[in-house]
Short mmCIF file of C-alpha atoms in Angstrom, two decimals:
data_model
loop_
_atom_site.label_atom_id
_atom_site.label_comp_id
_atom_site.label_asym_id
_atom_site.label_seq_id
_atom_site.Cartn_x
_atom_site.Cartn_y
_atom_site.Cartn_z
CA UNK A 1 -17.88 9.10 3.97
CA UNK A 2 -17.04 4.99 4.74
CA UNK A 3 -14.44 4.87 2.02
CA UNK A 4 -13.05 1.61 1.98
CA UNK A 5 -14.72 -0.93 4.45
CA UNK A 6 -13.36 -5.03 4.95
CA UNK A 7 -15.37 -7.07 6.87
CA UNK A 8 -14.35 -9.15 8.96
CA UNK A 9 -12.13 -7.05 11.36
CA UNK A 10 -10.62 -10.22 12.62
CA UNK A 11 -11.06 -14.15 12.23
CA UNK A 12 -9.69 -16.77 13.28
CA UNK A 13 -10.11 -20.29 11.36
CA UNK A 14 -8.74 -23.71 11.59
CA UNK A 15 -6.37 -25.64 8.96
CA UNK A 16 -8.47 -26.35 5.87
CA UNK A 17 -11.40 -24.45 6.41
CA UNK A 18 -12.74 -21.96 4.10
CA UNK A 19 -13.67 -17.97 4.85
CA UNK A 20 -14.78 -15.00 2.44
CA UNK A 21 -13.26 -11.72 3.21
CA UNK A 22 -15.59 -8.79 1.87
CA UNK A 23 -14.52 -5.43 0.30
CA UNK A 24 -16.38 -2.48 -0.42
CA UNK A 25 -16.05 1.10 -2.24
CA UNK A 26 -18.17 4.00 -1.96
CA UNK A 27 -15.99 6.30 -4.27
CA UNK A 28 -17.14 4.97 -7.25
CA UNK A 29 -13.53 3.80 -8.44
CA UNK A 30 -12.73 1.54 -10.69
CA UNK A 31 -9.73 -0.38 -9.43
CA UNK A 32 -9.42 -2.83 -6.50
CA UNK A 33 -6.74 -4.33 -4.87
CA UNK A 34 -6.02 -6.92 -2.14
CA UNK A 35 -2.50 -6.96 -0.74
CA UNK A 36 -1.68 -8.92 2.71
CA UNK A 37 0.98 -7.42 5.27
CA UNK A 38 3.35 -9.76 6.86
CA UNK A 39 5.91 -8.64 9.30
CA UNK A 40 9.27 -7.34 7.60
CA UNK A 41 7.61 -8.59 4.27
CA UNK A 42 5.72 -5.22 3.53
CA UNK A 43 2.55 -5.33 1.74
CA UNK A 44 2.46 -8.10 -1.15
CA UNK A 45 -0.36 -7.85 -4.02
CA UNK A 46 -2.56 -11.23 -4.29
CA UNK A 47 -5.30 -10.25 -6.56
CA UNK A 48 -6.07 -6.78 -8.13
CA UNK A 49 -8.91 -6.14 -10.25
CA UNK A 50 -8.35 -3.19 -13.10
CA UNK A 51 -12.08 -2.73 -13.94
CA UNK A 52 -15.60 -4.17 -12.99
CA UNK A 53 -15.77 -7.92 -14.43
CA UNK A 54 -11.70 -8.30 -14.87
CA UNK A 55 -9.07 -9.90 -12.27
CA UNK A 56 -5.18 -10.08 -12.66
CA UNK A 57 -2.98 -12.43 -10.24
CA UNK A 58 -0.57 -10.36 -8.28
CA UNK A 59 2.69 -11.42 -6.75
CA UNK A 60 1.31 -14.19 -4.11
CA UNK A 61 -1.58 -15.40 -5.50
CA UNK A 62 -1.54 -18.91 -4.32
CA UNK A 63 -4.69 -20.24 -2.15
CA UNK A 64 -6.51 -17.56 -2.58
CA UNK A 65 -9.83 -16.63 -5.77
CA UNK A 66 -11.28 -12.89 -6.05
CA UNK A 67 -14.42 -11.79 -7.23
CA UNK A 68 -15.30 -8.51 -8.21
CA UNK A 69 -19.10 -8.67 -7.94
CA UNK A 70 -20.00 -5.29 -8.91
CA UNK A 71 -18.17 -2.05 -9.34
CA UNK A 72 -17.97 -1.22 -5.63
CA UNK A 73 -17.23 -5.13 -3.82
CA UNK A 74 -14.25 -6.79 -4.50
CA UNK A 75 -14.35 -10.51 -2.49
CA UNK A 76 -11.46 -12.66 -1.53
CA UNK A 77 -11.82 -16.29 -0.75
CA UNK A 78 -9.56 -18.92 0.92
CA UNK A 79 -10.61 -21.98 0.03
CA UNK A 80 -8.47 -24.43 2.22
CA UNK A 81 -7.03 -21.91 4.99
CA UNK A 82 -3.19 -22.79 5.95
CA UNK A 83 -1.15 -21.47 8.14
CA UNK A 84 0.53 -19.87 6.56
CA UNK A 85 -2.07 -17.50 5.30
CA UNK A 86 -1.99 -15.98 8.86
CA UNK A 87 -1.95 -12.32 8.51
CA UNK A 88 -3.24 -9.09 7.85
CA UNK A 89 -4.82 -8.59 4.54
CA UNK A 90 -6.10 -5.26 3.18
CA UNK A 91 -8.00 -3.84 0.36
CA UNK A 92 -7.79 -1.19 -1.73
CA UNK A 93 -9.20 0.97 -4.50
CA UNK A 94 -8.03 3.95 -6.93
CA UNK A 95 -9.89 5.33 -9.71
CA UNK A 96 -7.22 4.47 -12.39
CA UNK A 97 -4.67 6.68 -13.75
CA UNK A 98 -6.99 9.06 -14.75
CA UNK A 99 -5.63 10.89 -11.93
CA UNK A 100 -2.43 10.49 -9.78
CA UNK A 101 -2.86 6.78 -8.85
CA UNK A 102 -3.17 7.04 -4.86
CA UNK A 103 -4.58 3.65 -3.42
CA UNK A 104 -7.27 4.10 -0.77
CA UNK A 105 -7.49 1.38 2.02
CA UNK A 106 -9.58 -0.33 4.14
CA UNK A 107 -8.76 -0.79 7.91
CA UNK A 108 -7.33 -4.35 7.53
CA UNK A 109 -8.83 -7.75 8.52
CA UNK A 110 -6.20 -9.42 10.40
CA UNK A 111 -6.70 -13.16 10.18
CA UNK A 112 -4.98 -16.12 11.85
CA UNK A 113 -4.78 -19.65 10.79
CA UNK A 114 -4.39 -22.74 13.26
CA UNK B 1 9.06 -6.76 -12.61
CA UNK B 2 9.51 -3.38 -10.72
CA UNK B 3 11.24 -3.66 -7.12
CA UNK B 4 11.29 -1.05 -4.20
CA UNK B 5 14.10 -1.53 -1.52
CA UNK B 6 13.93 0.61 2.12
CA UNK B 7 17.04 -0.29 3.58
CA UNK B 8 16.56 0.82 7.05
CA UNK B 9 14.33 -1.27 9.13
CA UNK B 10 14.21 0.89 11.87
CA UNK B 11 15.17 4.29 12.35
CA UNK B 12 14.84 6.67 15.37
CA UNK B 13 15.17 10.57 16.08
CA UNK B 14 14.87 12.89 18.92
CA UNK B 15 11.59 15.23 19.11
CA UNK B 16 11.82 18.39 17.00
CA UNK B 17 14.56 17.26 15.17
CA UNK B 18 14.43 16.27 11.27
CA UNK B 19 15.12 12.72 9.74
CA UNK B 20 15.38 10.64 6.58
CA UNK B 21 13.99 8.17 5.22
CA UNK B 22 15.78 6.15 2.20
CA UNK B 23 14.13 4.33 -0.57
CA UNK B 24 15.46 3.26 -3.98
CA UNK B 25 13.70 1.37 -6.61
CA UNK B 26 14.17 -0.13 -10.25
CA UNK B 27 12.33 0.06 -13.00
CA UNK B 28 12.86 0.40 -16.62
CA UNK B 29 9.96 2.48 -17.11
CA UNK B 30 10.54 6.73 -17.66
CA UNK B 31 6.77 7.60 -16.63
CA UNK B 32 5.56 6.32 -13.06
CA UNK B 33 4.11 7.33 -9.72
CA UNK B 34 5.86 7.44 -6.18
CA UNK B 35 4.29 7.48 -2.79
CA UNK B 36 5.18 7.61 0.77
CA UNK B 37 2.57 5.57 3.10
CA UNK B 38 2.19 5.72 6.51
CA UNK B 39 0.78 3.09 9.08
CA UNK B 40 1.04 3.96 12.82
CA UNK B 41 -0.61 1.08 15.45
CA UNK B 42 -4.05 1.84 14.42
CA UNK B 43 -2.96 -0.18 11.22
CA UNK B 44 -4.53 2.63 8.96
CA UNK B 45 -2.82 3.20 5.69
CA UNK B 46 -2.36 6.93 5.22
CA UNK B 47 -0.65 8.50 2.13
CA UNK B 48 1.51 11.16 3.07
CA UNK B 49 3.24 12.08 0.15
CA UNK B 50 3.27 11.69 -3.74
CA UNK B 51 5.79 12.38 -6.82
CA UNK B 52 5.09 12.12 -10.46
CA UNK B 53 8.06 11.11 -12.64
CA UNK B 54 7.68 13.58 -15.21
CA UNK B 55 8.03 16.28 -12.35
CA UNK B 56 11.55 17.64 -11.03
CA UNK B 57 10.19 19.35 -8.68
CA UNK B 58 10.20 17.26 -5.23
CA UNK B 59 7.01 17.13 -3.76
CA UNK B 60 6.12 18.93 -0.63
CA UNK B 61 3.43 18.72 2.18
CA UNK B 62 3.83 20.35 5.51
CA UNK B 63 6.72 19.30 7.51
CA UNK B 64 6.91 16.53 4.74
CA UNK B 65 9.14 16.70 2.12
CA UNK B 66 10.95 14.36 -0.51
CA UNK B 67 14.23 13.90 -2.31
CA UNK B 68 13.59 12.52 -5.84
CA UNK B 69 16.45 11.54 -7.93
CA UNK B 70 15.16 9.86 -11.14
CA UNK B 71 18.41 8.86 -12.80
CA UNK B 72 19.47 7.80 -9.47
CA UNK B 73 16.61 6.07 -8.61
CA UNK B 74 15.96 7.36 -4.89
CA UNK B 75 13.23 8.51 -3.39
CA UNK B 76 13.83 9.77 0.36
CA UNK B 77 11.49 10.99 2.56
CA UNK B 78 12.36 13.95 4.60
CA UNK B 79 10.25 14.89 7.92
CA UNK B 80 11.39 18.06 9.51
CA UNK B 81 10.25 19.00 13.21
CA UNK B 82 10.16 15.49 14.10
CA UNK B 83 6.53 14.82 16.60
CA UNK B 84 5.46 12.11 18.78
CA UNK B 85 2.29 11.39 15.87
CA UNK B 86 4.81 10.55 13.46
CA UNK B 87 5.80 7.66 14.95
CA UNK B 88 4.88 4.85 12.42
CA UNK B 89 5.84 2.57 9.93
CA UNK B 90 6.48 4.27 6.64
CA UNK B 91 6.02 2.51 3.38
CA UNK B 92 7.39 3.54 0.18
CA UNK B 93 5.96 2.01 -3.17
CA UNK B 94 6.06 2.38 -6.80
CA UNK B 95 3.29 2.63 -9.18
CA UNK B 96 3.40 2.08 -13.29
CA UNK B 97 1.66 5.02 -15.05
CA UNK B 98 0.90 3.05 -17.79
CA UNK B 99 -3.06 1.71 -18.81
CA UNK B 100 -3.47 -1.59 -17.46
CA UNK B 101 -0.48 -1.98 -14.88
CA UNK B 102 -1.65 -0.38 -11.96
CA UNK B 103 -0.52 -1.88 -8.90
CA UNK B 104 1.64 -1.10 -5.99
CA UNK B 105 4.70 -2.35 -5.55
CA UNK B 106 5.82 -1.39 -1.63
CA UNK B 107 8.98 -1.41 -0.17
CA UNK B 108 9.73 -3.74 3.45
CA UNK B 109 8.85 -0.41 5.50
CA UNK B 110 10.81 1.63 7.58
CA UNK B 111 9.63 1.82 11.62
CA UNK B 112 9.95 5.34 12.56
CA UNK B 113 10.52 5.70 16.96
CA UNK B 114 10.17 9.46 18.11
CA UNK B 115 12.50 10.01 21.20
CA UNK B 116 10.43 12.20 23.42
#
């Protein structure tokens, strides 16, 4: 069973380019999540998406767009990389609080900006 | 907005032996979830415990166990039998039970060194 699978593992881009990370669900849930991890920071919510065809802004949403293509892929997009969008992002999923709300994750795509 | 604080950025115990874990949080909200996360180097997020609000019972799992005080607002983790795989960083976070806010708020972490 995959789970939760991010692609890419790891990229690294240069100031102002642009780069699509790519999430996908096999458990048929219905919420999505992408948080990024930065060191003594924790892991910070940028985009969540509650349902197929809705997104919310989370806590850093800046620089980045989502798109929730289908019930299992949840995209995130950096349109103009900056620096300091070096880090590790992750993505998520949970069926909803129909049950006890644990988020699943992916591995992590840890990306670095020059 | 709901906020999670870990107060210990580091922490360390001998092999076999049990430590704590702090977390506190605040919220104005009487029905939520709580969860203790886990990422060792692999990077993997691993859940390793949960609490429901509503429940006074703390939550147990193996050599895993919590406190929860909900009119305190802590939520420390307890490992008992300390081993060398539980070295790791160890997230807590907060999650709204209510329809249509359901994210996860996490704490800074907590980096857990096992003294052989």
């Amino acid at each position: 069973n995959a789970g939760v699978t991010q692609t890419p593992k790891f990229q690294v881009l240069k100031t102002g380019q642009s780069m699509t990370l790519q999430c996908a669900q096999d458990m048929n849930h219905n919420s999505m999540y992408w948080y990024r991890q930065d060191p003594g920071m924790g892991l910070r919510l940028i985009y969540y998406s509650a349902s197929e065809g809705t997104t919310d802004k989370g806590e850093v949403p800046n620089g980045y767009n989502v798109s929730r293509l289908n019930k299992r892929e949840f995209s995130l997009r950096l349109e103009s990389a900056a620096p300091s969008q070096t880090s590790v992002y992750f993505c998520a999923s949970s069926m909803g609080l129909q049950n006890t709300g644990e988020l699943f994750f992916g591995e992590g795509s840890r990306l670095t900006v020059l | 907005a709901q906020t999670v604080t870990q107060s210990q950025p580091e922490m360390s115990v001998q092999e076999a032996e049990t430590v704590t874990l702090s977390c506190t949080y605040d919220t104005s909200e009487s029905d939520y979830y709580l969860f203790w996360y886990k990422q060792p180097p692999s990077r993997q997020m691993i859940l390793v415990i949960r609490q429901e609000a509503y429940k006074q019972q703390n939550a147990t799992e193996n050599r895993f166990s919590v406190n929860f005080q909900k009119a305190a607002k802590s939520f420390s983790l307890k490992i008992s039998d300390s081993q060398l795989g539980d070295a790791a960083m160890y997230f807590c976070a907060y999650r709204s039970a209510w329809f249509g806010n359901e994210k996860l708020t996490f704490g800074t972490g907590t980096r857990l060194t096992i003294i052989p």
